[in-house]
Short mmCIF file of C-alpha atoms and ligand atoms in Angstrom, two decimals:
data_model
loop_
_atom_site.label_atom_id
_atom_site.label_comp_id
_atom_site.label_asym_id
_atom_site.label_seq_id
_atom_site.Cartn_x
_atom_site.Cartn_y
_atom_site.Cartn_z
CA MET A 491 0.00 0.00 0.00
CA THR A 492 1.29 3.48 -0.87
CA GLU A 493 1.19 5.72 2.19
CA ARG A 494 -0.29 9.21 1.84
CA PHE A 495 -0.17 12.21 4.12
CA THR A 496 -3.51 14.01 4.41
CA GLY A 497 -2.66 16.87 6.80
CA SER A 498 -2.20 20.55 5.91
CA PHE A 499 1.18 22.29 5.64
CA THR A 500 -0.39 25.69 6.18
CA GLN A 501 -2.70 25.00 9.13
CA GLN A 502 -1.37 26.53 12.33
CA GLU A 503 -2.66 25.88 15.81
CA PRO A 504 -5.64 27.88 17.07
CA ILE A 505 -5.04 30.99 19.15
CA PRO A 506 -4.78 29.86 22.81
CA GLU A 507 -7.85 30.41 25.00
CA ASP A 508 -6.15 32.92 27.32
CA ALA A 509 -5.17 35.00 24.26
CA ILE A 510 -8.75 34.86 22.98
CA GLU A 511 -9.99 36.06 26.39
CA ALA A 512 -7.49 38.93 26.33
CA ALA A 513 -8.58 39.90 22.82
CA LEU A 514 -12.25 39.87 23.87
CA ALA A 515 -11.45 42.18 26.76
CA VAL A 516 -9.85 44.69 24.37
CA MET A 517 -12.84 44.51 22.04
CA ARG A 518 -15.25 44.94 24.96
CA HIS A 519 -13.60 48.19 26.07
CA GLY A 520 -12.93 49.32 22.50
CA ARG A 521 -9.57 50.98 23.08
CA LEU A 522 -7.72 49.30 20.23
CA HIS A 523 -5.34 52.13 19.36
CA ARG A 524 -2.18 51.76 21.40
CA TYR A 525 -2.26 55.31 22.71
CA ASN A 526 -5.97 55.19 23.60
CA VAL A 527 -5.79 54.41 27.32
CA ALA A 528 -8.08 55.05 30.27
CA ALA A 529 -6.68 56.95 33.27
CA GLY A 530 -3.91 54.87 34.82
CA GLU A 531 -4.23 52.13 32.22
CA LEU A 532 -1.18 50.54 30.56
CA SER A 533 -1.93 49.49 27.00
CA GLU A 534 -1.56 45.89 25.86
CA THR A 535 0.96 47.10 23.27
CA ALA A 536 3.14 48.86 25.84
CA LEU A 537 3.00 45.78 28.07
CA LEU A 538 3.92 43.52 25.16
CA GLU A 539 6.98 45.67 24.46
CA GLN A 540 7.98 45.64 28.11
CA GLU A 541 7.61 41.86 28.30
CA PHE A 542 9.47 41.13 25.05
CA ALA A 543 12.33 43.41 26.11
CA ALA A 544 12.58 41.47 29.39
CA GLN A 545 12.32 38.13 27.60
CA THR A 546 15.18 38.96 25.21
CA GLY A 547 17.23 41.00 27.66
CA ALA A 548 17.05 44.04 25.35
CA LYS A 549 16.86 47.55 26.81
CA TYR A 550 14.24 48.71 24.32
CA CYS A 551 11.42 47.15 22.31
CA LEU A 552 8.95 48.55 19.80
CA ALA A 553 5.92 46.67 18.44
CA VAL A 554 4.93 47.47 14.85
CA SER A 555 2.56 46.40 12.10
CA SER A 556 4.72 43.75 10.38
CA GLY A 557 8.14 42.16 10.24
CA GLY A 558 8.86 43.91 6.96
CA TYR A 559 7.92 47.24 8.54
CA ALA A 560 10.32 46.53 11.42
CA LEU A 561 13.13 45.90 8.91
CA ALA A 562 12.46 49.12 6.99
CA THR A 563 12.19 51.07 10.24
CA ALA A 564 15.53 49.66 11.38
CA LEU A 565 17.14 50.76 8.11
CA ARG A 566 15.70 54.28 8.45
CA ALA A 567 16.76 54.49 12.10
CA VAL A 568 20.39 53.65 11.29
CA GLY A 569 20.31 56.30 8.57
CA VAL A 570 20.02 54.29 5.35
CA GLY A 571 18.60 56.46 2.58
CA PRO A 572 18.03 56.55 -1.17
CA GLY A 573 20.86 55.10 -3.23
CA ASP A 574 22.72 53.63 -0.26
CA PRO A 575 24.01 50.08 -0.74
CA VAL A 576 22.93 47.53 1.90
CA LEU A 577 24.53 44.10 2.15
CA THR A 578 22.04 41.24 2.50
CA ASN A 579 21.59 37.51 1.89
CA ALA A 580 21.04 36.15 -1.61
CA PHE A 581 19.07 33.32 0.05
CA THR A 582 16.17 35.02 1.80
CA LEU A 583 12.55 35.94 1.23
CA ALA A 584 11.07 38.90 -0.63
CA PRO A 585 10.31 41.17 2.40
CA VAL A 586 14.05 41.51 3.05
CA PRO A 587 15.22 43.04 -0.25
CA GLY A 588 11.77 44.67 -0.29
CA SER A 589 12.48 46.55 2.93
CA ILE A 590 15.76 47.79 1.44
CA ALA A 591 13.97 48.90 -1.73
CA SER A 592 11.26 50.61 0.36
CA VAL A 593 13.78 53.19 1.58
CA GLY A 594 15.21 53.64 -1.91
CA ALA A 595 18.38 51.76 -1.03
CA LYS A 596 20.09 49.05 -3.09
CA PRO A 597 20.59 45.45 -1.97
CA VAL A 598 24.08 44.04 -2.46
CA PHE A 599 23.55 40.28 -2.37
CA VAL A 600 25.92 37.97 -0.51
CA GLY A 601 26.10 34.27 -1.34
CA VAL A 602 24.87 31.21 0.54
CA THR A 603 26.78 28.15 1.80
CA GLU A 604 25.71 24.50 1.96
CA ALA A 605 24.86 25.20 5.62
CA LEU A 606 22.25 27.62 4.16
CA THR A 607 23.91 30.54 5.95
CA ILE A 608 25.48 33.69 4.56
CA ASP A 609 28.85 32.98 2.89
CA LEU A 610 31.30 34.79 5.15
CA ASP A 611 34.10 34.68 2.56
CA ASP A 612 31.84 36.35 0.02
CA LEU A 613 30.82 38.83 2.71
CA ALA A 614 34.47 39.58 3.46
CA ALA A 615 35.01 40.38 -0.20
CA LYS A 616 32.04 42.78 -0.26
CA LEU A 617 32.36 44.46 3.14
CA ASP A 618 33.80 47.64 1.66
CA GLN A 619 30.74 48.12 -0.55
CA ALA A 620 28.30 49.19 2.22
CA LYS A 621 28.01 50.49 5.76
CA VAL A 622 25.05 48.34 6.75
CA LEU A 623 24.39 44.59 6.67
CA MET A 624 20.86 43.30 6.88
CA LEU A 625 21.49 39.73 7.98
CA SER A 626 18.60 37.38 7.32
CA HIS A 627 18.68 34.23 9.46
CA MET A 628 16.86 32.55 6.62
CA ARG A 629 14.91 29.44 7.63
CA GLY A 630 16.45 29.70 11.07
CA HIS A 631 20.04 28.84 10.10
CA LEU A 632 22.57 30.86 12.08
CA CYS A 633 26.01 31.49 10.58
CA ASP A 634 29.16 31.65 12.74
CA MET A 635 27.95 34.73 14.57
CA ASP A 636 31.28 35.26 16.35
CA ARG A 637 33.17 35.48 13.08
CA LEU A 638 30.45 37.61 11.50
CA MET A 639 30.43 40.11 14.35
CA GLN A 640 34.23 40.34 14.31
CA MET A 641 34.10 41.10 10.60
CA CYS A 642 31.37 43.72 10.98
CA ASP A 643 33.02 45.38 13.98
CA ALA A 644 36.40 45.53 12.24
CA ALA A 645 34.85 47.05 9.12
CA GLY A 646 32.58 49.45 11.02
CA ILE A 647 29.44 47.83 9.57
CA VAL A 648 26.11 48.28 11.37
CA MET A 649 24.32 44.93 11.48
CA ILE A 650 20.54 44.58 11.50
CA GLU A 651 19.10 41.11 12.14
CA ASP A 652 16.10 39.66 10.38
CA CYS A 653 14.89 37.16 12.99
CA ALA A 654 11.63 36.23 11.26
CA HIS A 655 12.69 32.55 11.54
CA THR A 656 14.81 32.72 14.70
CA MET A 657 12.53 34.00 17.44
CA GLY A 658 13.64 31.74 20.31
CA ALA A 659 16.87 30.63 18.62
CA ALA A 660 20.34 31.37 20.01
CA TRP A 661 24.05 31.35 19.17
CA ARG A 662 26.22 30.02 22.03
CA GLY A 663 23.35 30.81 24.37
CA GLN A 664 22.87 34.40 23.21
CA LEU A 665 19.39 34.92 21.78
CA SER A 666 19.09 35.65 18.08
CA GLY A 667 18.39 39.34 17.61
CA ARG A 668 20.81 40.39 20.36
CA GLN A 669 24.01 40.36 18.31
CA GLY A 670 23.14 43.14 15.88
CA ALA A 671 22.41 46.82 16.52
CA ILE A 672 18.71 46.02 15.99
CA GLY A 673 16.82 42.72 15.92
CA CYS A 674 13.56 42.45 13.95
CA TYR A 675 10.87 39.79 14.33
CA SER A 676 7.65 38.95 12.52
CA CYS A 677 4.42 37.94 14.28
CA GLN A 678 2.74 36.90 11.06
CA THR A 679 0.72 33.67 11.02
CA TYR A 680 3.53 31.48 9.63
CA LYS A 681 6.18 32.56 12.13
CA HIS A 682 6.70 31.60 15.79
CA VAL A 683 3.89 33.65 17.29
CA ASN A 684 0.70 34.46 15.44
CA SER A 685 -1.22 37.74 15.42
CA GLY A 686 -2.00 37.53 11.72
CA GLU A 687 0.30 40.47 11.07
CA GLY A 688 2.76 42.17 13.37
CA GLY A 689 6.41 42.85 14.10
CA LEU A 690 8.78 43.49 16.99
CA LEU A 691 12.03 45.44 17.03
CA ILE A 692 14.59 45.33 19.83
CA THR A 693 17.78 47.30 20.49
CA ASP A 694 20.06 48.44 23.30
CA ASP A 695 20.72 51.77 21.58
CA ALA A 696 18.62 54.61 23.04
CA GLU A 697 18.80 56.83 20.00
CA LEU A 698 17.87 54.06 17.57
CA ALA A 699 14.96 53.10 19.84
CA ALA A 700 13.73 56.70 20.00
CA LYS A 701 13.99 57.14 16.23
CA ALA A 702 12.21 53.85 15.56
CA THR A 703 9.42 54.87 17.96
CA MET A 704 8.98 58.25 16.27
CA LEU A 705 9.12 56.65 12.83
CA SER A 706 6.41 54.14 13.76
CA GLY A 707 3.98 57.00 14.42
CA SER A 708 4.08 57.89 18.10
CA TYR A 709 2.41 61.32 17.76
CA MET A 710 4.72 62.63 20.51
CA LEU A 711 3.02 60.18 22.90
CA TYR A 712 6.25 58.29 23.49
CA GLU A 713 5.93 58.70 27.24
CA ARG A 714 3.22 56.03 27.12
CA HIS A 715 5.85 53.46 26.15
CA LEU A 716 7.27 51.18 28.84
CA ALA A 717 10.29 49.89 26.88
CA ALA A 718 11.46 53.15 25.27
CA PRO A 719 14.25 55.53 26.29
CA GLY A 720 13.59 58.61 28.41
CA PRO A 721 12.10 61.88 27.05
CA GLU A 722 15.52 63.53 26.89
CA VAL A 723 16.49 61.14 24.07
CA PHE A 724 13.31 61.95 22.15
CA GLU A 725 14.01 65.67 22.61
CA ARG A 726 17.14 65.25 20.48
CA ILE A 727 15.44 63.57 17.51
CA LYS A 728 11.75 64.43 17.57
CA TYR A 729 11.85 67.41 15.19
CA THR A 730 13.92 65.61 12.57
CA THR A 731 12.31 62.15 12.51
CA PRO A 732 9.28 61.69 10.26
CA ASN A 733 6.11 59.79 11.18
CA ILE A 734 5.71 56.78 8.88
CA SER A 735 2.78 55.12 10.62
CA GLY A 736 3.10 51.39 11.23
CA ARG A 737 2.07 50.92 14.85
CA MET A 738 0.83 47.74 16.43
CA ASP A 739 -2.66 47.79 17.96
CA ASN A 740 -3.88 46.49 21.32
CA LEU A 741 -5.86 43.61 19.82
CA ARG A 742 -2.79 42.02 18.26
CA ALA A 743 -0.69 42.77 21.33
CA ALA A 744 -3.28 41.08 23.54
CA ILE A 745 -3.12 37.95 21.38
CA LEU A 746 0.68 37.94 21.39
CA ARG A 747 1.42 38.31 25.10
CA PRO A 748 0.22 34.84 26.17
CA GLN A 749 1.88 33.27 23.10
CA LEU A 750 5.25 34.80 23.98
CA ARG A 751 4.96 33.44 27.50
CA ASP A 752 4.60 30.00 25.92
CA LEU A 753 7.42 30.37 23.38
CA ASP A 754 9.95 28.03 25.02
CA ARG A 755 7.47 25.17 25.16
CA GLN A 756 6.48 25.73 21.53
CA VAL A 757 10.14 25.75 20.46
CA GLN A 758 10.57 22.39 22.15
CA ARG A 759 7.54 21.02 20.32
CA TRP A 760 8.84 22.31 16.94
CA ASN A 761 12.19 20.69 17.56
CA GLU A 762 10.65 17.32 18.46
CA ARG A 763 8.95 17.38 15.07
CA TYR A 764 12.00 18.65 13.21
CA ASP A 765 14.26 16.03 14.77
CA GLU A 766 11.79 13.27 13.90
CA ILE A 767 11.78 14.30 10.22
CA GLU A 768 15.53 14.74 10.14
CA ARG A 769 16.05 11.25 11.63
CA GLY A 770 13.76 9.80 8.98
CA LEU A 771 15.67 11.47 6.14
CA ARG A 772 19.19 10.57 7.25
CA GLU A 773 21.18 8.29 4.99
CA THR A 774 18.91 8.70 2.01
CA THR A 775 21.20 8.37 -1.02
CA GLY A 776 21.36 11.59 -3.04
CA LEU A 777 19.86 13.68 -0.24
CA THR A 778 22.05 16.00 1.85
CA ILE A 779 20.97 16.81 5.40
CA VAL A 780 21.71 20.38 6.51
CA GLU A 781 23.76 19.72 9.67
CA ARG A 782 23.13 22.11 12.56
CA PRO A 783 26.19 23.60 14.27
CA GLU A 784 26.73 22.74 17.93
CA ASP A 785 26.78 26.44 18.88
CA GLU A 786 23.30 26.95 17.44
CA THR A 787 20.03 26.58 19.35
CA TYR A 788 17.50 26.32 16.55
CA VAL A 789 13.73 26.46 16.16
CA GLY A 790 12.62 23.73 13.78
CA SER A 791 9.53 25.47 12.39
CA SER A 792 10.64 24.43 8.91
CA ILE A 793 13.14 21.93 7.53
CA GLN A 794 15.45 22.05 4.52
CA PHE A 795 17.50 19.43 2.73
CA LEU A 796 19.57 19.53 -0.44
CA LEU A 797 19.35 17.62 -3.67
CA LEU A 798 22.74 18.93 -4.73
CA ASP A 799 23.69 18.76 -8.40
CA TRP A 800 20.46 17.02 -9.39
CA GLN A 801 19.05 17.78 -12.84
CA PRO A 802 16.14 20.24 -12.51
CA GLU A 803 13.73 17.81 -14.19
CA ARG A 804 14.55 15.18 -11.61
CA ILE A 805 13.98 17.59 -8.74
CA ALA A 806 10.68 18.57 -10.31
CA GLU A 807 9.83 14.86 -10.47
CA VAL A 808 10.54 14.42 -6.73
CA ILE A 809 8.33 17.42 -5.95
CA ARG A 810 5.55 16.07 -8.16
CA ARG A 811 5.69 12.59 -6.66
CA CYS A 812 5.78 13.88 -3.08
CA ALA A 813 2.86 16.23 -3.81
CA ALA A 814 0.87 13.28 -5.18
CA ARG A 815 1.32 11.69 -1.75
CA GLY A 816 0.31 14.84 0.13
CA VAL A 817 3.78 16.20 0.94
CA GLU A 818 4.35 19.81 -0.13
CA LEU A 819 7.98 20.61 -0.86
CA LYS A 820 9.05 24.10 -1.88
CA TRP A 821 11.93 24.59 -4.26
CA PHE A 822 14.11 27.68 -4.32
CA GLY A 823 15.74 26.58 -7.55
CA GLY A 824 12.64 26.87 -9.71
CA ALA A 825 12.94 29.26 -12.65
CA GLU A 826 9.90 31.30 -11.59
CA PRO A 827 9.03 32.47 -8.06
CA ALA A 828 6.21 30.22 -6.81
CA GLY A 829 4.36 31.15 -3.61
CA PHE A 830 6.95 32.48 -1.22
CA THR A 831 10.00 31.06 -2.98
CA SER A 832 12.11 33.41 -5.00
CA ARG A 833 15.74 33.91 -5.92
CA TYR A 834 17.94 36.97 -5.77
CA ASP A 835 17.86 37.25 -9.54
CA SER A 836 14.07 37.22 -9.67
CA TRP A 837 13.98 40.53 -7.75
CA ARG A 838 14.49 42.49 -10.94
CA TYR A 839 14.18 45.89 -9.26
CA ALA A 840 17.61 45.18 -7.74
CA ASP A 841 20.75 44.58 -9.77
CA SER A 842 22.73 41.46 -8.96
CA GLU A 843 25.97 39.90 -10.06
CA PRO A 844 25.78 36.23 -11.03
CA MET A 845 26.85 33.96 -8.14
CA PRO A 846 27.51 30.52 -9.64
CA GLU A 847 28.48 28.82 -6.36
CA SER A 848 25.33 30.08 -4.66
CA ASP A 849 23.24 29.19 -7.71
CA ARG A 850 24.39 25.59 -7.38
CA ILE A 851 23.16 25.49 -3.77
CA LEU A 852 19.94 27.42 -4.36
CA ALA A 853 19.13 25.04 -7.20
CA GLY A 854 19.17 22.13 -4.74
CA ILE A 855 17.35 23.60 -1.71
CA MET A 856 14.15 21.79 -0.78
CA ASP A 857 12.07 23.44 1.91
CA MET A 858 9.14 22.28 3.99
CA ARG A 859 7.06 23.86 6.73
CA VAL A 860 6.65 22.00 10.01
CA PRO A 861 3.48 23.36 11.62
CA LEU A 862 2.72 22.35 15.21
CA THR A 863 -0.49 20.75 14.03
CA PHE A 864 1.66 17.82 12.79
CA SER A 865 1.88 14.89 15.18
CA LEU A 866 5.16 13.04 15.60
CA GLU A 867 3.60 10.15 13.67
CA ASP A 868 2.81 12.63 10.84
CA CYS A 869 6.48 13.61 10.84
CA ARG A 870 7.62 9.99 10.57
CA LEU A 871 5.18 9.40 7.72
CA ILE A 872 6.29 12.54 5.84
CA ALA A 873 9.94 11.50 6.16
CA ARG A 874 9.13 7.99 4.85
CA ILE A 875 7.34 9.49 1.83
CA ILE A 876 10.17 11.89 0.98
CA ARG A 877 12.74 9.16 1.48
CA SER A 878 10.99 6.69 -0.80
CA GLU A 879 10.35 9.24 -3.58
CA VAL A 880 13.87 10.69 -3.50
CA SER A 881 15.25 7.15 -3.64
CA ALA A 882 12.91 6.14 -6.46
CA VAL A 883 13.86 9.12 -8.62
CA TYR A 884 17.56 8.81 -7.73
CA GLN A 885 17.65 5.19 -8.84
CA SER A 886 15.56 5.66 -11.98
C1 LIG B 1423 8.08 36.66 7.08
C2 LIG B 1423 9.42 37.20 6.86
C3 LIG B 1423 9.74 38.54 7.13
C4 LIG B 1423 8.76 39.58 7.58
O1 LIG B 1423 7.53 39.35 7.13
P1 LIG B 1423 6.15 40.11 7.37
O2 LIG B 1423 5.26 39.31 6.54
O3 LIG B 1423 6.37 41.50 6.88
O4 LIG B 1423 5.85 40.08 8.82
C5 LIG B 1423 11.06 38.92 6.97
N1 LIG B 1423 12.00 38.05 6.59
C6 LIG B 1423 11.74 36.77 6.32
C7 LIG B 1423 12.85 35.88 5.93
C8 LIG B 1423 10.43 36.31 6.44
O5 LIG B 1423 10.16 35.03 6.16
#
């Protein structure tokens, strides 16, 4: 009998009951705007920022309308403007180069290694081309952060972290988002906490925090923030920082607070699923496992493997055969962007140099979501299906 998987790769878990209760309370009082507070009341958004700052150990936190908005705000806060080059990963998703384009700046793409992290040798060769690096921890893979920070510090590069896939991850025990000048997170449905849309930005730099707060649209009401710098910092920047509204609202914040309290447990559950799939895929001929470095604490909310140097038709055949058995694999090597996959050279608004070594890796990256609605048995079944189809095509 041919086994089939019948679950959904896009179905997340429901919003927890305590988060639903908190959301109902906000709707019952009607004060959804973050600065709309009753006398003595602390808004859900301000509390969320205070709690996420404490959770990450950051001095300052700002909640905004999306992860992409957090990235663009970070770029503006560090002073990136029209025409400025910004180093970033060739292997990432569209909101990353999009945030660079949104401020009129130009992405300078840096290659990808077989570990699916930024190629630090390629970065070294390009460091003199920009003053800012937007580092995307794409699909949760952390590069050697010690070496990267040494390189950036030596070259005077400001590093902004895209932690859309690394909320809860760490490098040698230091949480992802704490190495760069600013860490940005997404609270969109497919990330590690779910408010539909939403973003969080953290930093230890008072001036960057004040600028980001003003940029997000604080209407000079910054004193209602609980994780922002003091008014004296705002005094220095408030007349010269534009309002580019992208605030978070109290309804989303109310949904997020209980989820963040539960993050560690969820990370554990993701990793149980990830590890189960990885175990099932090991020692499949033709398939390369992406080994995780010992220094990395990862969040297995998605899994990648490589079909390195396979003919494109044969990869397409694996995808087709897995799909016929209910397993949705995404392919970053496809000629056309499909769904969320896309390649650096498909973002035609940004110039790019050909990167043959990265192209070889991108052409072999297979990617799969691991939602928490999968049981461990589902994970074993999915791995068996992938294993048998990869083997069948490999041997044919
Ligand atoms: C989701 C995502 C973002 C931000 O996304 P929003 O949809 O704007 O919240 C940024 N980078 C990567 C790699 C992402 O996957």
